[in-house]
PDB file of N, CA and C in Angstrom:
ATOM      1  N   MET A1430      18.282  -9.929  54.022  1.00  0.00           N
ATOM      2  CA  MET A1430      19.106  -8.879  53.469  1.00  0.00           C
ATOM      3  C   MET A1430      18.538  -8.473  52.112  1.00  0.00           C
ATOM      4  N   VAL A1431      18.458  -7.187  51.873  1.00  0.00           N
ATOM      5  CA  VAL A1431      17.937  -6.652  50.618  1.00  0.00           C
ATOM      6  C   VAL A1431      19.088  -6.484  49.646  1.00  0.00           C
ATOM      7  N   GLU A1432      18.896  -7.023  48.451  1.00  0.00           N
ATOM      8  CA  GLU A1432      19.937  -6.933  47.438  1.00  0.00           C
ATOM      9  C   GLU A1432      19.460  -6.019  46.316  1.00  0.00           C
ATOM     10  N   GLN A1433      20.326  -5.149  45.880  1.00  0.00           N
ATOM     11  CA  GLN A1433      19.991  -4.219  44.814  1.00  0.00           C
ATOM     12  C   GLN A1433      19.971  -4.961  43.480  1.00  0.00           C
ATOM     13  N   ALA A1434      18.869  -4.828  42.758  1.00  0.00           N
ATOM     14  CA  ALA A1434      18.728  -5.548  41.498  1.00  0.00           C
ATOM     15  C   ALA A1434      19.302  -4.751  40.326  1.00  0.00           C
ATOM     16  N   TRP A1435      19.186  -3.434  40.368  1.00  0.00           N
ATOM     17  CA  TRP A1435      19.633  -2.603  39.253  1.00  0.00           C
ATOM     18  C   TRP A1435      20.719  -1.652  39.732  1.00  0.00           C
ATOM     19  N   SER A1436      21.678  -1.420  38.894  1.00  0.00           N
ATOM     20  CA  SER A1436      22.669  -0.388  39.176  1.00  0.00           C
ATOM     21  C   SER A1436      22.312   0.848  38.352  1.00  0.00           C
ATOM     22  N   ILE A1437      22.935   1.944  38.657  1.00  0.00           N
ATOM     23  CA  ILE A1437      22.694   3.179  37.902  1.00  0.00           C
ATOM     24  C   ILE A1437      23.084   2.978  36.440  1.00  0.00           C
ATOM     25  N   GLU A1438      24.152   2.265  36.207  1.00  0.00           N
ATOM     26  CA  GLU A1438      24.616   2.017  34.843  1.00  0.00           C
ATOM     27  C   GLU A1438      23.578   1.224  34.045  1.00  0.00           C
ATOM     28  N   ARG A1439      23.038   0.184  34.642  1.00  0.00           N
ATOM     29  CA  ARG A1439      22.018  -0.619  33.947  1.00  0.00           C
ATOM     30  C   ARG A1439      20.748   0.188  33.721  1.00  0.00           C
ATOM     31  N   TYR A1440      20.400   1.040  34.674  1.00  0.00           N
ATOM     32  CA  TYR A1440      19.217   1.884  34.528  1.00  0.00           C
ATOM     33  C   TYR A1440      19.382   2.829  33.343  1.00  0.00           C
ATOM     34  N   PHE A1441      20.538   3.481  33.237  1.00  0.00           N
ATOM     35  CA  PHE A1441      20.759   4.395  32.123  1.00  0.00           C
ATOM     36  C   PHE A1441      20.816   3.656  30.792  1.00  0.00           C
ATOM     37  N   GLU A1442      21.368   2.454  30.777  1.00  0.00           N
ATOM     38  CA  GLU A1442      21.356   1.643  29.558  1.00  0.00           C
ATOM     39  C   GLU A1442      19.923   1.346  29.131  1.00  0.00           C
ATOM     40  N   PHE A1443      19.085   1.005  30.097  1.00  0.00           N
ATOM     41  CA  PHE A1443      17.684   0.722  29.803  1.00  0.00           C
ATOM     42  C   PHE A1443      16.968   1.961  29.279  1.00  0.00           C
ATOM     43  N   VAL A1444      17.175   3.106  29.919  1.00  0.00           N
ATOM     44  CA  VAL A1444      16.517   4.342  29.489  1.00  0.00           C
ATOM     45  C   VAL A1444      16.975   4.727  28.085  1.00  0.00           C
ATOM     46  N   LEU A1445      18.265   4.610  27.806  1.00  0.00           N
ATOM     47  CA  LEU A1445      18.761   4.933  26.473  1.00  0.00           C
ATOM     48  C   LEU A1445      18.206   3.978  25.425  1.00  0.00           C
ATOM     49  N   LEU A1446      18.118   2.701  25.746  1.00  0.00           N
ATOM     50  CA  LEU A1446      17.535   1.733  24.821  1.00  0.00           C
ATOM     51  C   LEU A1446      16.073   2.055  24.553  1.00  0.00           C
ATOM     52  N   LEU A1447      15.341   2.412  25.588  1.00  0.00           N
ATOM     53  CA  LEU A1447      13.933   2.752  25.431  1.00  0.00           C
ATOM     54  C   LEU A1447      13.760   4.016  24.593  1.00  0.00           C
ATOM     55  N   LEU A1448      14.561   5.038  24.848  1.00  0.00           N
ATOM     56  CA  LEU A1448      14.484   6.269  24.059  1.00  0.00           C
ATOM     57  C   LEU A1448      14.861   6.025  22.602  1.00  0.00           C
ATOM     58  N   PHE A1449      15.915   5.249  22.376  1.00  0.00           N
ATOM     59  CA  PHE A1449      16.351   4.957  21.017  1.00  0.00           C
ATOM     60  C   PHE A1449      15.294   4.160  20.257  1.00  0.00           C
ATOM     61  N   SER A1450      14.743   3.132  20.893  1.00  0.00           N
ATOM     62  CA  SER A1450      13.745   2.305  20.209  1.00  0.00           C
ATOM     63  C   SER A1450      12.461   3.088  19.943  1.00  0.00           C
ATOM     64  N   THR A1451      12.079   3.972  20.859  1.00  0.00           N
ATOM     65  CA  THR A1451      10.897   4.799  20.630  1.00  0.00           C
ATOM     66  C   THR A1451      11.138   5.760  19.477  1.00  0.00           C
ATOM     67  N   GLY A1452      12.312   6.354  19.438  1.00  0.00           N
ATOM     68  CA  GLY A1452      12.648   7.255  18.334  1.00  0.00           C
ATOM     69  C   GLY A1452      12.638   6.553  16.995  1.00  0.00           C
ATOM     70  N   ILE A1453      13.163   5.356  16.947  1.00  0.00           N
ATOM     71  CA  ILE A1453      13.155   4.575  15.706  1.00  0.00           C
ATOM     72  C   ILE A1453      11.729   4.205  15.317  1.00  0.00           C
ATOM     73  N   ALA A1454      10.920   3.812  16.283  1.00  0.00           N
ATOM     74  CA  ALA A1454       9.542   3.401  15.980  1.00  0.00           C
ATOM     75  C   ALA A1454       8.737   4.550  15.386  1.00  0.00           C
ATOM     76  N   PHE A1455       8.954   5.762  15.864  1.00  0.00           N
ATOM     77  CA  PHE A1455       8.195   6.890  15.352  1.00  0.00           C
ATOM     78  C   PHE A1455       8.691   7.362  13.986  1.00  0.00           C
ATOM     79  N   GLN A1456       9.746   6.768  13.481  1.00  0.00           N
ATOM     80  CA  GLN A1456      10.211   7.079  12.132  1.00  0.00           C
ATOM     81  C   GLN A1456       9.584   6.158  11.087  1.00  0.00           C
ATOM     82  N   ILE A1457       8.838   5.158  11.518  1.00  0.00           N
ATOM     83  CA  ILE A1457       8.240   4.201  10.584  1.00  0.00           C
ATOM     84  C   ILE A1457       7.370   4.895   9.537  1.00  0.00           C
ATOM     85  N   PRO A1458       6.426   5.775   9.909  1.00  0.00           N
ATOM     86  CA  PRO A1458       5.618   6.432   8.867  1.00  0.00           C
ATOM     87  C   PRO A1458       6.442   7.317   7.935  1.00  0.00           C
ATOM     88  N   VAL A1459       7.474   7.953   8.457  1.00  0.00           N
ATOM     89  CA  VAL A1459       8.332   8.800   7.620  1.00  0.00           C
ATOM     90  C   VAL A1459       9.062   7.943   6.593  1.00  0.00           C
ATOM     91  N   ILE A1460       9.589   6.815   7.028  1.00  0.00           N
ATOM     92  CA  ILE A1460      10.281   5.903   6.118  1.00  0.00           C
ATOM     93  C   ILE A1460       9.314   5.371   5.066  1.00  0.00           C
ATOM     94  N   GLN A1461       8.086   5.054   5.473  1.00  0.00           N
ATOM     95  CA  GLN A1461       7.092   4.571   4.517  1.00  0.00           C
ATOM     96  C   GLN A1461       6.793   5.633   3.463  1.00  0.00           C
ATOM     97  N   LEU A1462       6.648   6.884   3.879  1.00  0.00           N
ATOM     98  CA  LEU A1462       6.388   7.961   2.921  1.00  0.00           C
ATOM     99  C   LEU A1462       7.546   8.140   1.951  1.00  0.00           C
ATOM    100  N   ILE A1463       8.760   8.118   2.460  1.00  0.00           N
ATOM    101  CA  ILE A1463       9.932   8.275   1.594  1.00  0.00           C
ATOM    102  C   ILE A1463      10.005   7.141   0.584  1.00  0.00           C
ATOM    103  N   LEU A1464       9.802   5.908   1.045  1.00  0.00           N
ATOM    104  CA  LEU A1464       9.857   4.763   0.131  1.00  0.00           C
ATOM    105  C   LEU A1464       8.756   4.822  -0.922  1.00  0.00           C
ATOM    106  N   SER A1465       7.589   5.328  -0.550  1.00  0.00           N
ATOM    107  CA  SER A1465       6.508   5.414  -1.537  1.00  0.00           C
ATOM    108  C   SER A1465       6.759   6.542  -2.526  1.00  0.00           C
ATOM    109  N   PHE A1466       7.299   7.670  -2.073  1.00  0.00           N
ATOM    110  CA  PHE A1466       7.603   8.769  -2.992  1.00  0.00           C
ATOM    111  C   PHE A1466       8.706   8.394  -3.972  1.00  0.00           C
ATOM    112  N   LEU A1467       9.629   7.557  -3.542  1.00  0.00           N
ATOM    113  CA  LEU A1467      10.692   7.093  -4.429  1.00  0.00           C
ATOM    114  C   LEU A1467      10.221   5.980  -5.364  1.00  0.00           C
ATOM    115  N   GLY A1468       9.018   5.484  -5.151  1.00  0.00           N
ATOM    116  CA  GLY A1468       8.472   4.431  -5.999  1.00  0.00           C
ATOM    117  C   GLY A1468       9.012   3.054  -5.679  1.00  0.00           C
ATOM    118  N   ILE A1469       9.614   2.887  -4.532  1.00  0.00           N
ATOM    119  CA  ILE A1469      10.188   1.599  -4.155  1.00  0.00           C
ATOM    120  C   ILE A1469       9.111   0.636  -3.679  1.00  0.00           C
ATOM    121  N   ILE A1470       8.130   1.162  -2.957  1.00  0.00           N
ATOM    122  CA  ILE A1470       7.082   0.310  -2.400  1.00  0.00           C
ATOM    123  C   ILE A1470       5.761   1.071  -2.423  1.00  0.00           C
ATOM    124  N   SER A1471       4.676   0.341  -2.598  1.00  0.00           N
ATOM    125  CA  SER A1471       3.347   0.964  -2.611  1.00  0.00           C
ATOM    126  C   SER A1471       2.585   0.575  -1.348  1.00  0.00           C
ATOM    127  N   SER A1472       1.465   1.237  -1.146  1.00  0.00           N
ATOM    128  CA  SER A1472       0.657   0.920   0.036  1.00  0.00           C
ATOM    129  C   SER A1472       0.090  -0.495  -0.055  1.00  0.00           C
ATOM    130  N   GLN A1473      -0.205  -0.956  -1.255  1.00  0.00           N
ATOM    131  CA  GLN A1473      -0.705  -2.325  -1.420  1.00  0.00           C
ATOM    132  C   GLN A1473       0.359  -3.350  -1.033  1.00  0.00           C
ATOM    133  N   THR A1474       1.594  -3.072  -1.399  1.00  0.00           N
ATOM    134  CA  THR A1474       2.685  -3.978  -1.029  1.00  0.00           C
ATOM    135  C   THR A1474       2.882  -3.996   0.482  1.00  0.00           C
ATOM    136  N   MET A1475       2.766  -2.811   1.104  1.00  0.00           N
ATOM    137  CA  MET A1475       2.894  -2.753   2.562  1.00  0.00           C
ATOM    138  C   MET A1475       1.775  -3.535   3.236  1.00  0.00           C
ATOM    139  N   LEU A1476       0.569  -3.428   2.695  1.00  0.00           N
ATOM    140  CA  LEU A1476      -0.555  -4.168   3.279  1.00  0.00           C
ATOM    141  C   LEU A1476      -0.432  -5.669   3.069  1.00  0.00           C
ATOM    142  N   SER A1477       0.171  -6.068   1.954  1.00  0.00           N
ATOM    143  CA  SER A1477       0.282  -7.506   1.692  1.00  0.00           C
ATOM    144  C   SER A1477       1.257  -8.191   2.651  1.00  0.00           C
ATOM    145  N   GLY A1478       2.183  -7.441   3.238  1.00  0.00           N
ATOM    146  CA  GLY A1478       3.143  -8.035   4.165  1.00  0.00           C
ATOM    147  C   GLY A1478       2.811  -7.800   5.622  1.00  0.00           C
ATOM    148  N   TRP A1479       1.540  -7.587   5.939  1.00  0.00           N
ATOM    149  CA  TRP A1479       1.152  -7.246   7.310  1.00  0.00           C
ATOM    150  C   TRP A1479       1.455  -8.363   8.299  1.00  0.00           C
ATOM    151  N   ARG A1480       1.414  -9.612   7.856  1.00  0.00           N
ATOM    152  CA  ARG A1480       1.671 -10.725   8.776  1.00  0.00           C
ATOM    153  C   ARG A1480       3.106 -10.693   9.309  1.00  0.00           C
ATOM    154  N   PHE A1481       4.043 -10.364   8.436  1.00  0.00           N
ATOM    155  CA  PHE A1481       5.440 -10.282   8.860  1.00  0.00           C
ATOM    156  C   PHE A1481       5.659  -9.103   9.803  1.00  0.00           C
ATOM    157  N   VAL A1482       4.926  -8.025   9.558  1.00  0.00           N
ATOM    158  CA  VAL A1482       5.039  -6.850  10.424  1.00  0.00           C
ATOM    159  C   VAL A1482       4.489  -7.165  11.814  1.00  0.00           C
ATOM    160  N   VAL A1483       3.383  -7.885  11.880  1.00  0.00           N
ATOM    161  CA  VAL A1483       2.821  -8.272  13.179  1.00  0.00           C
ATOM    162  C   VAL A1483       3.808  -9.159  13.927  1.00  0.00           C
ATOM    163  N   LEU A1484       4.383 -10.122  13.246  1.00  0.00           N
ATOM    164  CA  LEU A1484       5.372 -11.001  13.873  1.00  0.00           C
ATOM    165  C   LEU A1484       6.573 -10.203  14.365  1.00  0.00           C
ATOM    166  N   GLY A1485       7.077  -9.305  13.530  1.00  0.00           N
ATOM    167  CA  GLY A1485       8.213  -8.477  13.921  1.00  0.00           C
ATOM    168  C   GLY A1485       7.896  -7.574  15.099  1.00  0.00           C
ATOM    169  N   ALA A1486       6.679  -7.018  15.134  1.00  0.00           N
ATOM    170  CA  ALA A1486       6.287  -6.135  16.238  1.00  0.00           C
ATOM    171  C   ALA A1486       6.188  -6.911  17.545  1.00  0.00           C
ATOM    172  N   VAL A1487       5.676  -8.122  17.486  1.00  0.00           N
ATOM    173  CA  VAL A1487       5.572  -8.941  18.699  1.00  0.00           C
ATOM    174  C   VAL A1487       6.966  -9.334  19.200  1.00  0.00           C
ATOM    175  N   ILE A1488       7.847  -9.706  18.300  1.00  0.00           N
ATOM    176  CA  ILE A1488       9.217 -10.050  18.693  1.00  0.00           C
ATOM    177  C   ILE A1488       9.927  -8.823  19.256  1.00  0.00           C
ATOM    178  N   LEU A1489       9.737  -7.675  18.611  1.00  0.00           N
ATOM    179  CA  LEU A1489      10.329  -6.432  19.100  1.00  0.00           C
ATOM    180  C   LEU A1489       9.804  -6.078  20.484  1.00  0.00           C
ATOM    181  N   GLY A1490       8.510  -6.271  20.688  1.00  0.00           N
ATOM    182  CA  GLY A1490       7.929  -6.022  22.003  1.00  0.00           C
ATOM    183  C   GLY A1490       8.500  -6.939  23.065  1.00  0.00           C
ATOM    184  N   ALA A1491       8.755  -8.178  22.704  1.00  0.00           N
ATOM    185  CA  ALA A1491       9.320  -9.127  23.665  1.00  0.00           C
ATOM    186  C   ALA A1491      10.769  -8.793  24.003  1.00  0.00           C
ATOM    187  N   ILE A1492      11.507  -8.270  23.040  1.00  0.00           N
ATOM    188  CA  ILE A1492      12.917  -7.968  23.273  1.00  0.00           C
ATOM    189  C   ILE A1492      13.093  -6.668  24.051  1.00  0.00           C
ATOM    190  N   LEU A1493      12.316  -5.654  23.705  1.00  0.00           N
ATOM    191  CA  LEU A1493      12.563  -4.322  24.255  1.00  0.00           C
ATOM    192  C   LEU A1493      11.906  -4.045  25.595  1.00  0.00           C
ATOM    193  N   THR A1494      10.910  -4.817  25.978  1.00  0.00           N
ATOM    194  CA  THR A1494      10.269  -4.542  27.265  1.00  0.00           C
ATOM    195  C   THR A1494      11.059  -5.211  28.387  1.00  0.00           C
ATOM    196  N   PRO A1495      11.185  -4.510  29.512  1.00  0.00           N
ATOM    197  CA  PRO A1495      12.000  -5.066  30.597  1.00  0.00           C
ATOM    198  C   PRO A1495      11.304  -6.168  31.386  1.00  0.00           C
ATOM    199  N   SER A1496       9.986  -6.187  31.381  1.00  0.00           N
ATOM    200  CA  SER A1496       9.271  -7.196  32.161  1.00  0.00           C
ATOM    201  C   SER A1496       8.846  -8.352  31.266  1.00  0.00           C
ATOM    202  N   THR A1497       8.366  -9.394  31.900  1.00  0.00           N
ATOM    203  CA  THR A1497       7.957 -10.574  31.135  1.00  0.00           C
ATOM    204  C   THR A1497       6.449 -10.684  30.982  1.00  0.00           C
ATOM    205  N   ASP A1498       5.708  -9.681  31.476  1.00  0.00           N
ATOM    206  CA  ASP A1498       4.254  -9.789  31.369  1.00  0.00           C
ATOM    207  C   ASP A1498       3.805  -9.465  29.946  1.00  0.00           C
ATOM    208  N   PRO A1499       2.788 -10.162  29.461  1.00  0.00           N
ATOM    209  CA  PRO A1499       2.347  -9.971  28.078  1.00  0.00           C
ATOM    210  C   PRO A1499       1.659  -8.631  27.834  1.00  0.00           C
ATOM    211  N   LEU A1500       1.165  -7.970  28.868  1.00  0.00           N
ATOM    212  CA  LEU A1500       0.486  -6.691  28.671  1.00  0.00           C
ATOM    213  C   LEU A1500       1.451  -5.628  28.160  1.00  0.00           C
ATOM    214  N   THR A1501       2.604  -5.515  28.772  1.00  0.00           N
ATOM    215  CA  THR A1501       3.589  -4.522  28.348  1.00  0.00           C
ATOM    216  C   THR A1501       4.080  -4.819  26.940  1.00  0.00           C
ATOM    217  N   GLN A1502       4.332  -6.079  26.655  1.00  0.00           N
ATOM    218  CA  GLN A1502       4.781  -6.464  25.323  1.00  0.00           C
ATOM    219  C   GLN A1502       3.709  -6.166  24.284  1.00  0.00           C
ATOM    220  N   SER A1503       2.460  -6.427  24.622  1.00  0.00           N
ATOM    221  CA  SER A1503       1.358  -6.166  23.694  1.00  0.00           C
ATOM    222  C   SER A1503       1.163  -4.679  23.456  1.00  0.00           C
ATOM    223  N   LEU A1504       1.348  -3.871  24.489  1.00  0.00           N
ATOM    224  CA  LEU A1504       1.216  -2.422  24.322  1.00  0.00           C
ATOM    225  C   LEU A1504       2.282  -1.871  23.381  1.00  0.00           C
ATOM    226  N   LEU A1505       3.513  -2.335  23.525  1.00  0.00           N
ATOM    227  CA  LEU A1505       4.572  -1.881  22.629  1.00  0.00           C
ATOM    228  C   LEU A1505       4.325  -2.368  21.208  1.00  0.00           C
ATOM    229  N   ALA A1506       3.941  -3.629  21.065  1.00  0.00           N
ATOM    230  CA  ALA A1506       3.650  -4.159  19.732  1.00  0.00           C
ATOM    231  C   ALA A1506       2.469  -3.421  19.107  1.00  0.00           C
ATOM    232  N   GLY A1507       1.461  -3.104  19.900  1.00  0.00           N
ATOM    233  CA  GLY A1507       0.310  -2.363  19.391  1.00  0.00           C
ATOM    234  C   GLY A1507       0.682  -0.971  18.926  1.00  0.00           C
ATOM    235  N   ALA A1508       1.584  -0.316  19.651  1.00  0.00           N
ATOM    236  CA  ALA A1508       2.029   1.017  19.238  1.00  0.00           C
ATOM    237  C   ALA A1508       2.786   0.961  17.914  1.00  0.00           C
ATOM    238  N   VAL A1509       3.658  -0.025  17.766  1.00  0.00           N
ATOM    239  CA  VAL A1509       4.409  -0.173  16.518  1.00  0.00           C
ATOM    240  C   VAL A1509       3.459  -0.485  15.365  1.00  0.00           C
ATOM    241  N   LEU A1510       2.492  -1.360  15.605  1.00  0.00           N
ATOM    242  CA  LEU A1510       1.523  -1.692  14.554  1.00  0.00           C
ATOM    243  C   LEU A1510       0.653  -0.490  14.204  1.00  0.00           C
ATOM    244  N   GLY A1511       0.265   0.289  15.205  1.00  0.00           N
ATOM    245  CA  GLY A1511      -0.507   1.496  14.938  1.00  0.00           C
ATOM    246  C   GLY A1511       0.261   2.473  14.069  1.00  0.00           C
ATOM    247  N   LEU A1512       1.543   2.632  14.349  1.00  0.00           N
ATOM    248  CA  LEU A1512       2.372   3.510  13.526  1.00  0.00           C
ATOM    249  C   LEU A1512       2.515   2.966  12.111  1.00  0.00           C
ATOM    250  N   TYR A1513       2.675   1.653  11.979  1.00  0.00           N
ATOM    251  CA  TYR A1513       2.824   1.053  10.652  1.00  0.00           C
ATOM    252  C   TYR A1513       1.555   1.232   9.820  1.00  0.00           C
ATOM    253  N   PHE A1514       0.414   0.867  10.393  1.00  0.00           N
ATOM    254  CA  PHE A1514      -0.833   0.978   9.638  1.00  0.00           C
ATOM    255  C   PHE A1514      -1.242   2.436   9.449  1.00  0.00           C
ATOM    256  N   GLY A1515      -0.893   3.298  10.402  1.00  0.00           N
ATOM    257  CA  GLY A1515      -1.117   4.729  10.212  1.00  0.00           C
ATOM    258  C   GLY A1515      -0.284   5.269   9.064  1.00  0.00           C
ATOM    259  N   GLY A1516       0.945   4.786   8.951  1.00  0.00           N
ATOM    260  CA  GLY A1516       1.802   5.176   7.832  1.00  0.00           C
ATOM    261  C   GLY A1516       1.239   4.717   6.503  1.00  0.00           C
ATOM    262  N   ILE A1517       0.654   3.531   6.479  1.00  0.00           N
ATOM    263  CA  ILE A1517       0.011   3.058   5.247  1.00  0.00           C
ATOM    264  C   ILE A1517      -1.157   3.966   4.895  1.00  0.00           C
ATOM    265  N   GLY A1518      -1.923   4.384   5.903  1.00  0.00           N
ATOM    266  CA  GLY A1518      -3.033   5.299   5.659  1.00  0.00           C
ATOM    267  C   GLY A1518      -2.562   6.623   5.089  1.00  0.00           C
ATOM    268  N   VAL A1519      -1.466   7.143   5.604  1.00  0.00           N
ATOM    269  CA  VAL A1519      -0.925   8.402   5.085  1.00  0.00           C
ATOM    270  C   VAL A1519      -0.437   8.223   3.654  1.00  0.00           C
ATOM    271  N   VAL A1520       0.192   7.099   3.370  1.00  0.00           N
ATOM    272  CA  VAL A1520       0.653   6.828   2.003  1.00  0.00           C
ATOM    273  C   VAL A1520      -0.542   6.745   1.058  1.00  0.00           C
ATOM    274  N   LYS A1521      -1.629   6.102   1.494  1.00  0.00           N
ATOM    275  CA  LYS A1521      -2.833   6.029   0.659  1.00  0.00           C
ATOM    276  C   LYS A1521      -3.426   7.417   0.427  1.00  0.00           C
ATOM    277  N   LEU A1522      -3.387   8.277   1.456  1.00  0.00           N
ATOM    278  CA  LEU A1522      -3.907   9.637   1.303  1.00  0.00           C
ATOM    279  C   LEU A1522      -3.107  10.453   0.292  1.00  0.00           C
ATOM    280  N   THR A1523      -1.822  10.156   0.169  1.00  0.00           N
ATOM    281  CA  THR A1523      -1.002  10.873  -0.802  1.00  0.00           C
ATOM    282  C   THR A1523      -1.184  10.324  -2.212  1.00  0.00           C
ATOM    283  N   GLY A1524      -1.899   9.222  -2.338  1.00  0.00           N
ATOM    284  CA  GLY A1524      -2.183   8.663  -3.657  1.00  0.00           C
ATOM    285  C   GLY A1524      -1.096   7.778  -4.208  1.00  0.00           C
ATOM    286  N   ARG A1525      -0.272   7.256  -3.378  1.00  0.00           N
ATOM    287  CA  ARG A1525       0.816   6.377  -3.849  1.00  0.00           C
ATOM    288  C   ARG A1525       0.447   4.938  -3.671  1.00  0.00           C
TER     289      ARG A1525
END
């Protein structure tokens, strides 16, 4: 007998979680620019805490991906890290 693993409700919850987390992740460079323009944090400070960001990205990848394979988790963590380091590059270009 075939048993249904997902319901429509769980599917929509997953899609909304994925859309929300993607939207938040793409705000990382914007938040970095705002914080640097306000003088709260500099690009050097952001670079000095890269180890914590890598740890956070890996944990975030493990929580937000629906599967347990490391490839999907690594892809999400890599995207978050790319946005973070790209944001640092933009902050450096602005001279902050």
